[in-house]
Coordinates of C-alpha atoms in Angstrom, one line a residue:
X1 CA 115.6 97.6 100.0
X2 CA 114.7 95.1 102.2
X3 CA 113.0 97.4 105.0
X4 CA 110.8 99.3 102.2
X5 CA 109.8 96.0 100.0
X6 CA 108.5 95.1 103.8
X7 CA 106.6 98.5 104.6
X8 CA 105.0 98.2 101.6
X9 CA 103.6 95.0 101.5
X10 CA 102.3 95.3 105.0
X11 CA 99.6 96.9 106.0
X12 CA 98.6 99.6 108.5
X13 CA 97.2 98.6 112.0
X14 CA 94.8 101.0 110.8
X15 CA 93.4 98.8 108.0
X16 CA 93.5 95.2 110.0
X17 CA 89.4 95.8 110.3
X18 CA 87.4 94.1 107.2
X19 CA 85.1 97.2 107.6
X20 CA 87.7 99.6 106.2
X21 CA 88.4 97.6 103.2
X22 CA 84.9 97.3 102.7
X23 CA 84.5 101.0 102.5
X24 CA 87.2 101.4 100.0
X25 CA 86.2 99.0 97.9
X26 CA 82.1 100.7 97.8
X27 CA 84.0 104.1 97.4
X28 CA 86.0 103.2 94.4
X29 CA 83.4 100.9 92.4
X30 CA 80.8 103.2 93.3
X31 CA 82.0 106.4 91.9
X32 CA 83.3 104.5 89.0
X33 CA 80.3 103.5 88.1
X34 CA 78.2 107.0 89.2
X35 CA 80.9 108.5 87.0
X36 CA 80.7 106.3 83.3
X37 CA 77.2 105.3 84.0
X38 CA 75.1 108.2 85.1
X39 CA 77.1 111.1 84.6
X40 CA 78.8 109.8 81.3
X41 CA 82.2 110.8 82.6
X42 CA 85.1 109.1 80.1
X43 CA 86.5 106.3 81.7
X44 CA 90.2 108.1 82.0
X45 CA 89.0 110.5 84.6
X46 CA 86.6 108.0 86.0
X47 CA 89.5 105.6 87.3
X48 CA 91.4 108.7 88.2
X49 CA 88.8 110.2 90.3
X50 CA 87.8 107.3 92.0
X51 CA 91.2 106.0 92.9
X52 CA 92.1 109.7 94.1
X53 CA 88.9 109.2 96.7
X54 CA 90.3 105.7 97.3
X55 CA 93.5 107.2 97.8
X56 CA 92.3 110.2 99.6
X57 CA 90.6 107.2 102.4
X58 CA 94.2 105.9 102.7
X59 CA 95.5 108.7 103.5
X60 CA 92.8 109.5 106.3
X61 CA 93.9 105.8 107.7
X62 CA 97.3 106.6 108.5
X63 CA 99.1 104.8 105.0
X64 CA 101.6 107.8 103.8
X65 CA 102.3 108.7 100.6
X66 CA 105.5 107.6 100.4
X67 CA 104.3 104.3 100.2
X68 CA 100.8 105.0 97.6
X69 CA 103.9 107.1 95.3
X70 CA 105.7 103.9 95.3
X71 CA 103.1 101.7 94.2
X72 CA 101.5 104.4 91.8
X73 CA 105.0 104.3 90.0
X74 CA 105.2 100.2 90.2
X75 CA 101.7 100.1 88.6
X76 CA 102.7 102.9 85.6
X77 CA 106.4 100.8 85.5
X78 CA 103.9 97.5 84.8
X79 CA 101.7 99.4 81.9
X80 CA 104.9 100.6 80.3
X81 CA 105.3 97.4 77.6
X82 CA 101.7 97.5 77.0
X83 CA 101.8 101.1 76.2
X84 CA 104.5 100.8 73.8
X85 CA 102.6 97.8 72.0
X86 CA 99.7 99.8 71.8
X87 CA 101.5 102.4 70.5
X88 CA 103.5 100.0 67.4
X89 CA 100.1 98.4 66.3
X90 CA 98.4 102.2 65.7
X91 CA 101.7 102.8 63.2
X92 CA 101.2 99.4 61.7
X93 CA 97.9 99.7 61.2
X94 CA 98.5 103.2 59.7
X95 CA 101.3 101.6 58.0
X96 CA 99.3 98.5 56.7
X97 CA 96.7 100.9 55.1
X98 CA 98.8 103.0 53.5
X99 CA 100.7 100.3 51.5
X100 CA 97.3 98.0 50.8
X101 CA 97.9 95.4 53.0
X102 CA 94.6 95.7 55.1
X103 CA 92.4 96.3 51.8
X104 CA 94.0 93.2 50.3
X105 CA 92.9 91.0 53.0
X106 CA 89.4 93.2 52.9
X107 CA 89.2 92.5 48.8
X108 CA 89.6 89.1 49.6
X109 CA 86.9 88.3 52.6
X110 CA 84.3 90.3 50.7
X111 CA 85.1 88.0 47.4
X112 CA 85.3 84.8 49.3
X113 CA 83.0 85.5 52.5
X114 CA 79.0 85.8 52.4
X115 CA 76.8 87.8 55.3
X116 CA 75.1 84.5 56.0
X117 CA 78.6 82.9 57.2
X118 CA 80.7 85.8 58.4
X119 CA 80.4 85.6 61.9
X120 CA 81.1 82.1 61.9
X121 CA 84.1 81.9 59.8
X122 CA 85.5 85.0 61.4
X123 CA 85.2 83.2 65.0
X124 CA 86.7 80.0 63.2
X125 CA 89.5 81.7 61.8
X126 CA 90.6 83.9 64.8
X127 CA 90.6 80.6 66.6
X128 CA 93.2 78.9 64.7
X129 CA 95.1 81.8 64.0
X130 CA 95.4 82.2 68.1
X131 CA 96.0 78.6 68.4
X132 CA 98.8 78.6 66.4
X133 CA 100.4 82.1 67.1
X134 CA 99.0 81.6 70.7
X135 CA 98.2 86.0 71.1
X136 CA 95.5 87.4 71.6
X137 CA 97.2 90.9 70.7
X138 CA 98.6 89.6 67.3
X139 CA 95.5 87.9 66.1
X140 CA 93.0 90.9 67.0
X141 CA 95.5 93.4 65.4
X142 CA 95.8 91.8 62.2
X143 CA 92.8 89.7 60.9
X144 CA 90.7 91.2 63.5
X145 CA 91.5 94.5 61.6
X146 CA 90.8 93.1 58.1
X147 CA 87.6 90.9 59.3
X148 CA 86.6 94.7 61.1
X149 CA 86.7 96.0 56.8
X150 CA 85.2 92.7 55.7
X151 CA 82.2 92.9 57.8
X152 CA 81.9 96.8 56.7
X153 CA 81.7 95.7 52.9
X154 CA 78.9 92.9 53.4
X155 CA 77.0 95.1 55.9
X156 CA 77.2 93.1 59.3
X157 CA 76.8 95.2 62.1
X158 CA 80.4 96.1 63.7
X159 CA 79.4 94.8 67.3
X160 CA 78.4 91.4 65.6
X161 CA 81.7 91.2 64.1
X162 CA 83.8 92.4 66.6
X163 CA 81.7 90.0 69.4
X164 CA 82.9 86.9 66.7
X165 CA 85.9 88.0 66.3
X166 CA 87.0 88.3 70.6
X167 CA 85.4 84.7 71.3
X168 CA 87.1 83.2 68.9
X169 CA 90.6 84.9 69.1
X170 CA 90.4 84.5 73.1
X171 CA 89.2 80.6 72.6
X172 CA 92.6 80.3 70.0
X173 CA 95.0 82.0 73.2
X174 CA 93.1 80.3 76.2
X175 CA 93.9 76.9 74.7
X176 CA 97.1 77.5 73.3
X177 CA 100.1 75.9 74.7
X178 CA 102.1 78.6 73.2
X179 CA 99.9 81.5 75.0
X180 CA 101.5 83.3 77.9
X181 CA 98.6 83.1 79.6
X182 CA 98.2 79.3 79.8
X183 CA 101.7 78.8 80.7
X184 CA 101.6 81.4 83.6
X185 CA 98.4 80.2 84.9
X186 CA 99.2 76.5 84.6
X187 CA 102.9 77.6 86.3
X188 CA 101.4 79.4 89.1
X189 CA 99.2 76.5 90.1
X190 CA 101.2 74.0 90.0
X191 CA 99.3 71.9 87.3
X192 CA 100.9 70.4 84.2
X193 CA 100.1 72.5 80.8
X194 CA 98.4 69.6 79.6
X195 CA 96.1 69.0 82.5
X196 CA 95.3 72.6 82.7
X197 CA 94.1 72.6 78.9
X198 CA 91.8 70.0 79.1
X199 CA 90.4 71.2 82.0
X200 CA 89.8 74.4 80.8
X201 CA 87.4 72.5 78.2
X202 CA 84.8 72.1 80.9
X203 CA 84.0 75.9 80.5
X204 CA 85.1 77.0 77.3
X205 CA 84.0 74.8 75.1
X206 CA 80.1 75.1 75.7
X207 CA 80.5 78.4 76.0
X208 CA 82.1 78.1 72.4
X209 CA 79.9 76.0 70.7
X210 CA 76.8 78.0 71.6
X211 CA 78.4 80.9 70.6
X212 CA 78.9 79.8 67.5
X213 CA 75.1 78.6 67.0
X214 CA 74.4 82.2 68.2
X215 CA 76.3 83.5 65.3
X216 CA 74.9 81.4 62.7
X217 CA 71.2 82.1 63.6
X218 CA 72.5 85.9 63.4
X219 CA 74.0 85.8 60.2
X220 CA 71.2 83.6 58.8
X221 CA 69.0 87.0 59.5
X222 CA 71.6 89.6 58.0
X223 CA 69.6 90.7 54.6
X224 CA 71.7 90.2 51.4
X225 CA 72.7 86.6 52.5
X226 CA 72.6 85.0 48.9
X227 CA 75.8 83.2 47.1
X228 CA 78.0 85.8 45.4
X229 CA 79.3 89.5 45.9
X230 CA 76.6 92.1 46.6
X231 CA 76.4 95.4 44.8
X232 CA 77.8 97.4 48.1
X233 CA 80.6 94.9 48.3
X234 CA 81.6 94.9 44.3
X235 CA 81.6 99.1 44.5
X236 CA 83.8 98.7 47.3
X237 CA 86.3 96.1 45.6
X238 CA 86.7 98.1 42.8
X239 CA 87.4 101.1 44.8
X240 CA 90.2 99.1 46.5
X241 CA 91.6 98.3 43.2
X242 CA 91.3 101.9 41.9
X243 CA 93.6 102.8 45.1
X244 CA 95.8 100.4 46.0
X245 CA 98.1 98.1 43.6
X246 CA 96.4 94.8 44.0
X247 CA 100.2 92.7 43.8
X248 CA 99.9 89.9 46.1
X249 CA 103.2 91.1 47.9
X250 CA 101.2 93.4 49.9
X251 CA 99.9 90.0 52.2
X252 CA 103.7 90.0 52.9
X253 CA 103.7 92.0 56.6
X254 CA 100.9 90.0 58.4
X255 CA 103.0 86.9 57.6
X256 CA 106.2 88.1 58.6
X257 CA 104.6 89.0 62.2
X258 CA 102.7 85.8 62.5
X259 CA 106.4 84.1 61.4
X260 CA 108.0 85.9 63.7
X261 CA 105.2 85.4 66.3
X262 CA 105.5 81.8 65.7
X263 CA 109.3 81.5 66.4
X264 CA 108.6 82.9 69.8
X265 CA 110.1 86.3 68.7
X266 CA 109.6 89.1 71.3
X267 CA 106.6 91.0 70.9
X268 CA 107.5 94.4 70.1
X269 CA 110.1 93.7 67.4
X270 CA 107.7 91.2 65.4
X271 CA 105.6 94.5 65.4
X272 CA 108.7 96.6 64.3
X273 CA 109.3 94.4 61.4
X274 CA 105.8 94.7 60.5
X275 CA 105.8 98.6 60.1
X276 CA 109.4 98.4 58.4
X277 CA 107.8 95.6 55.8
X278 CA 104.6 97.5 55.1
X279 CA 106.7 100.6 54.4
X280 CA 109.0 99.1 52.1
X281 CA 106.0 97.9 50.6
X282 CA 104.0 101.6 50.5
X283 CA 106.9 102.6 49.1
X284 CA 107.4 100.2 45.8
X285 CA 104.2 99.4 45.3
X286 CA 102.0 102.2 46.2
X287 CA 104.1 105.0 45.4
X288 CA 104.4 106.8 48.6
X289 CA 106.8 109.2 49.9
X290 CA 108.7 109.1 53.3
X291 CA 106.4 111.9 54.7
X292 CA 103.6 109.6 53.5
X293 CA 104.8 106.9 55.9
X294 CA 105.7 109.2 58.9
X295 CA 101.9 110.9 58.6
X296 CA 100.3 107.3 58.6
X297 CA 102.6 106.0 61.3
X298 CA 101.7 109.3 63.5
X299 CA 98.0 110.0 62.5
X300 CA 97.0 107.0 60.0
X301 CA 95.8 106.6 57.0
X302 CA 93.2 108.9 55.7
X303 CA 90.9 108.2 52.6
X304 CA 89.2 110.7 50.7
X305 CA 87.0 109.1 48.4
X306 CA 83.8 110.6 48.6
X307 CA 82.4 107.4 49.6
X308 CA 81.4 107.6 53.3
X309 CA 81.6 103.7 54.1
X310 CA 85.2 103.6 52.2
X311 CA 86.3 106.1 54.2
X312 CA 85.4 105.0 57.1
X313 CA 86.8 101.8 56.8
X314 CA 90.6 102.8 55.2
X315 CA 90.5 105.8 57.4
X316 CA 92.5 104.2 60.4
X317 CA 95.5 103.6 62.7
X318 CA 98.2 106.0 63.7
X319 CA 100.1 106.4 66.8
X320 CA 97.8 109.8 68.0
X321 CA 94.8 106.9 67.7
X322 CA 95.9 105.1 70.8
X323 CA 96.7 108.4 72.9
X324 CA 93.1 108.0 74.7
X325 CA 93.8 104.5 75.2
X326 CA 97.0 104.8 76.5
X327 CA 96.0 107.4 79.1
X328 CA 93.1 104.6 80.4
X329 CA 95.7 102.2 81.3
X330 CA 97.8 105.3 83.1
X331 CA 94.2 105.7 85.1
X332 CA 93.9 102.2 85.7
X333 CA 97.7 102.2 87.8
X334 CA 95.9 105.1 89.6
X335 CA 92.9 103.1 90.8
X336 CA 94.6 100.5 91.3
X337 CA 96.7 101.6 93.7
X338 CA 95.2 102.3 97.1
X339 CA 94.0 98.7 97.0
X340 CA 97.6 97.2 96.7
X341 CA 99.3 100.1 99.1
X342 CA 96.1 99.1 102.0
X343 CA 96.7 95.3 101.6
X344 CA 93.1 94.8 100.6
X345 CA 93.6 91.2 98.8
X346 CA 96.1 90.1 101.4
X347 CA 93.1 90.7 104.1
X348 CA 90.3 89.1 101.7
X349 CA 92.9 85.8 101.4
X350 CA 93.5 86.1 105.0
X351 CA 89.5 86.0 105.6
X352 CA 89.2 83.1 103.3
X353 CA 91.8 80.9 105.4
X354 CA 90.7 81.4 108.8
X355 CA 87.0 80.5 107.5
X356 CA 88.5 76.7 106.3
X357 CA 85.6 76.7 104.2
X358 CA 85.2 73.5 102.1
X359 CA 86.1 73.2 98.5
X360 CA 82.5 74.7 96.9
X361 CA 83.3 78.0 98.9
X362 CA 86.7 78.2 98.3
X363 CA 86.9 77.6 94.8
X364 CA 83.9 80.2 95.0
X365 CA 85.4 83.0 97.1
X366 CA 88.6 82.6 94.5
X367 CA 86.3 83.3 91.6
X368 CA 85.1 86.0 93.3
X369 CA 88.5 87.6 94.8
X370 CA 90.4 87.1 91.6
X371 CA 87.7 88.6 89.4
X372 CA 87.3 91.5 91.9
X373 CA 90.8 91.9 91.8
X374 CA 91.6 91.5 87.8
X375 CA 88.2 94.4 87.9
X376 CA 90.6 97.0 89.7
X377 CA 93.8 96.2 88.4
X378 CA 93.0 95.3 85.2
X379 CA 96.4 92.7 84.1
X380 CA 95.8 89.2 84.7
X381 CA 99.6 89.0 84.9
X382 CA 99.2 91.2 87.9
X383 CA 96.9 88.9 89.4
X384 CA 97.9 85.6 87.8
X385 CA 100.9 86.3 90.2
X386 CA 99.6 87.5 92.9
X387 CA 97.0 85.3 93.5
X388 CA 98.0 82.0 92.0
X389 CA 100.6 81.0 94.7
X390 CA 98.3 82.9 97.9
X391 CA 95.0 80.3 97.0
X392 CA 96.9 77.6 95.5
X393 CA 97.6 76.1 98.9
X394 CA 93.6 77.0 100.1
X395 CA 92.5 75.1 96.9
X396 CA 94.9 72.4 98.2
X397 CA 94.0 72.1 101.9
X398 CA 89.7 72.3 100.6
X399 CA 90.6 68.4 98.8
X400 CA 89.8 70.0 95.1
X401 CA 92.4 69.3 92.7
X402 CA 94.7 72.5 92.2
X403 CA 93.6 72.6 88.2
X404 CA 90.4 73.9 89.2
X405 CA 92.4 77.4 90.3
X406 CA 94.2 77.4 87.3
X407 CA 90.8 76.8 85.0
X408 CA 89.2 79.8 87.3
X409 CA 92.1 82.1 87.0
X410 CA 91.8 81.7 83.4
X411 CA 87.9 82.3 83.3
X412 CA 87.7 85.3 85.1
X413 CA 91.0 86.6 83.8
X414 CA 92.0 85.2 80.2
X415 CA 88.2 85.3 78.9
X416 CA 87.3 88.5 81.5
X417 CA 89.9 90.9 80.0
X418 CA 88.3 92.1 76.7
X419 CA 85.0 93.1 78.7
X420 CA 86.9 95.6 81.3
X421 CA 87.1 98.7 79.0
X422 CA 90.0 100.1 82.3
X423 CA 92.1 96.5 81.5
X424 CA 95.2 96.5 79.4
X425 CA 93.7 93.7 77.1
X426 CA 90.2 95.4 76.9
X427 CA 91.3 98.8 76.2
X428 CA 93.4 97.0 73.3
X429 CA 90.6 95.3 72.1
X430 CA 88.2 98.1 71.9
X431 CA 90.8 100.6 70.5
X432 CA 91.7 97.9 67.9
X433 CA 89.1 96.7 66.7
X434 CA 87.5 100.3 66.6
X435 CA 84.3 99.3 68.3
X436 CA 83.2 100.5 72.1
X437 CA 83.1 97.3 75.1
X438 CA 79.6 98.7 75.7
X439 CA 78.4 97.6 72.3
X440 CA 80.4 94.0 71.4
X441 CA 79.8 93.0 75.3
X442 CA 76.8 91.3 74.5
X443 CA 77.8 89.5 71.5
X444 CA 81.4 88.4 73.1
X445 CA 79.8 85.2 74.0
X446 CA 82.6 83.2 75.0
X447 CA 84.0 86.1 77.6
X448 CA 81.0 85.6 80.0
X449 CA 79.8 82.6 79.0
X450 CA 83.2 80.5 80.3
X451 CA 82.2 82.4 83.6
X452 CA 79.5 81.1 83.8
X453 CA 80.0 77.5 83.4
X454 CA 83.0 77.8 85.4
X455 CA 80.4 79.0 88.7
X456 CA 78.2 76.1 87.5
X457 CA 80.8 73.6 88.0
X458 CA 81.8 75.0 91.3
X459 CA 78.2 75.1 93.0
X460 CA 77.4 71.6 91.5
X461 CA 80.8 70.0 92.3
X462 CA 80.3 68.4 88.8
X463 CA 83.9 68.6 86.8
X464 CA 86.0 69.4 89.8
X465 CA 87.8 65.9 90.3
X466 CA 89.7 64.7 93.3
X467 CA 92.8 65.7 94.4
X468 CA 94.6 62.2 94.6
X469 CA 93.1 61.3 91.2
X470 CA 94.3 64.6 89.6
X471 CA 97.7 64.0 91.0
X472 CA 98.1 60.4 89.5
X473 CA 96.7 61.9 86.0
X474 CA 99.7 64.9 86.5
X475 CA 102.0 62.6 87.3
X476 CA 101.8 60.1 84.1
X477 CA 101.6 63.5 82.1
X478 CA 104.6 64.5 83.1
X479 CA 106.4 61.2 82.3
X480 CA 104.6 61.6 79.0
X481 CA 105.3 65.1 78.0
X482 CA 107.7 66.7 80.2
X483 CA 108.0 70.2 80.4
X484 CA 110.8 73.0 81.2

């Protein structure tokens, strides 16, 4: 065990030069993009095809396939739990049609919500709803969902909503001291929970706020925004009440996962318990049969009413729905893996330290390496790890305090992930929420706009602190609120 875990974590004499990781990085991103952009290839057999040339330039270079076999398997092994999750929220969702949970929640945004403030309220409410449950995953897949129906019914356009609805669910799980994310990129670093929190304010909250104007000024322009229900909306409310029985019981699932959520229940069986619960319920209240279940667990829930809109909207979820998502994070271990078997991070980190470059281009080449990095792989857990603990000593040794790593790990991981259609969190997001990257990109404010501020703070030196100050600051919070 020993001798392999070494082979493959070293690289090739072959692949020492910076030239050769150069060229396999061009080759990959290149035909990735020649592929989806100009040739409109899916992005499944994009990522496969480009890794396979990536793979095929390893190969050349002497690394044998022993080793790329291992790390293809390791990178599949790592998709595994994500898969499965995808794979429970298309049954709930199925499941949460079929026994009126979703058109509940729809019925009421339509009755409470106007066009003028949807956007706004929807980025609001994702917030706390992250902040509290501190997902990403279980915010998106169940008021994302319902706000996705809402904004159907009052006519705002389904990249609008879907850009409100990502800022503020990833605002809610970047700040949350219950999100994984925060606690592995504030453990990684080295940088107390709190510390890393605030910190993280410098980017995401200016990036929030104008997002938020930028959603008000767009729903101010959405036609139809007068007080009370629209016509479209009132045909669609009574068509919900026509189908479904209207007993508030049918809110029941989404609180039993948020519960359960809450507790700091595992993922997958807080998800379980929401398909058994909205069964039960399609069962007593909605009269439907065991098949009933099993078709809208396996292909969703299909409406036939005649009404195009109303069909499109209740016509969702299923297990077959996040078969083409599924087989993009499969692609994504396959492009992936040439870079990890060639060592082409380990050289990029190995570059950075020789250079002892001061703190502005450290910081710098660290936003740039980790976001390259979270670009191929696509799982900030894969490079939260990898990465935290290889710059946090560069970050260190430049005199910047260590909580600017963890604030840029989050920035172009946490707040990057919904905008990399290949990444385990953006293929979620876009097969969730039922709306392509390319179209909410724009309107995700929050996801580039953290970026941003983050590389303004690092070019400026404004925000970034010093290291003995920060350490004083860690050191009282930790007296004050200790953690595990």
């Amino acid at each position: 065990m020993t001798s392999s875990s070494q082979t493959a974590t070293t690289p090739e004499p072959a692949l020492q030069g910076g030239v050769r990781h150069l060229v396999l990085l061009c080759v990959a991103i290149g035909s990735l993009l020649i592929a989806i952009m100009l040739l409109g290839i899916p992005t499944a057999v994009a990522l496969i095809v480009a890794g396979s040339l990536a793979m095929s330039l390893c190969l050349v270079w002497g690394i044998p396939w022993a080793r790329l076999e291992a790390d293809l398997l390791n990178g599949i092994q790592a998709m595994l739990i994500p898969i499965l999750i995808l794979i429970c929220v298309g049954m709930m969702v199925g499941v949460w049609m079929l026994s009126g949970t979703i058109p509940a929640m729809v019925t009421l945004g339509l009755e409470l919500l106007s066009p003028a403030l949807f956007l706004v309220v929807a980025c609001l409410s994702c917030s706390l709803m992250s902040i509290m449950a501190g997902t990403s995953w279980g915010t998106l897949s169940t008021i994302g969902v319902a706000l996705m129906g809402v904004a159907i019914g009052l006519d705002v356009p389904p990249a609008w909503a879907a850009g409100a609805i990502i800022t503020g669910t990833f605002f809610g799980d970047k700040l949350s001291p219950l999100s994984d994310t925060t606690v592995m990129a504030s453990a990684v670093c080295e940088v107390n929970i709190v510390t890393h929190i605030r910190h993280m304010l410098y980017s995401t909250l200016p990036a929030y706020l104008i997002a938020l104007a930028v959603y008000a000024w767009l729903g101010s322009s959405i036609e139809g925004t007068q007080s009370g229900i629209s016509g479209q909306a009132a045909d669609i409310v009574s068509t919900l009440h026509q189908l479904f029985s209207t007993n508030p019981i049918t809110l029941l699932p989404p609180l039993v996962v948020f519960g359960c959520i809450l507790l700091k229940k595992p993922v997958l069986p807080s998800f379980a318990l929401g398909i058994v619960s909205g069964a039960a319920i399609a069962l007593v209240l909605q009269g439907a049969s065991l098949g009933d279940i099993g078709q809208a667990m396996n292909g969703g829930y299909a409406s036939s009413t005649g009404n195009e809109m109303i069909d499109g909207m209740l016509s969702r979820g299923g297990l077959q729905s996040m078969m083409s998502t599924v087989a993009v994070l499969i692609a994504a271990a396959v492009l992936g893996t040439p870079f990890k078997s060639a060592g082409t991070l380990d050289a990029a980190i190995a570059m950075l330290n020789k250079r002892h470059a001061g703190r502005r281009q450290v910081l710098g080449g660290a936003m740039g390496l980790h976001g390259l990095a979270f670009l191929l792989t696509g799982s900030y857990y894969v490079t939260f790890s990898l990465l935290g603990p290889l710059l946090r000593p560069l970050v260190a040794n430049s005199g910047t305090p260590t909580k600017n790593l963890s604030r840029i790990l989050e920035d172009t991981g946490t707040t990057l992930s919904p905008l990399v259609p290949w990444g385990v969190t953006g293929a979620f997001t876009a097969a969730t929420l039922g709306v392509a990257t390319a179209d909410f990109f724009l309107y995700a404010i929050l996801c580039y706009g953290a970026i941003l501020f983050s590389l303004f703070y690092v070019v400026t030196g404004i925000g970034l602190g010093h290291r003995q100050a920060d350490a004083q600051a860690s050191q009282h919070l930790s007296a004050s609120h200790p953690t595990r």
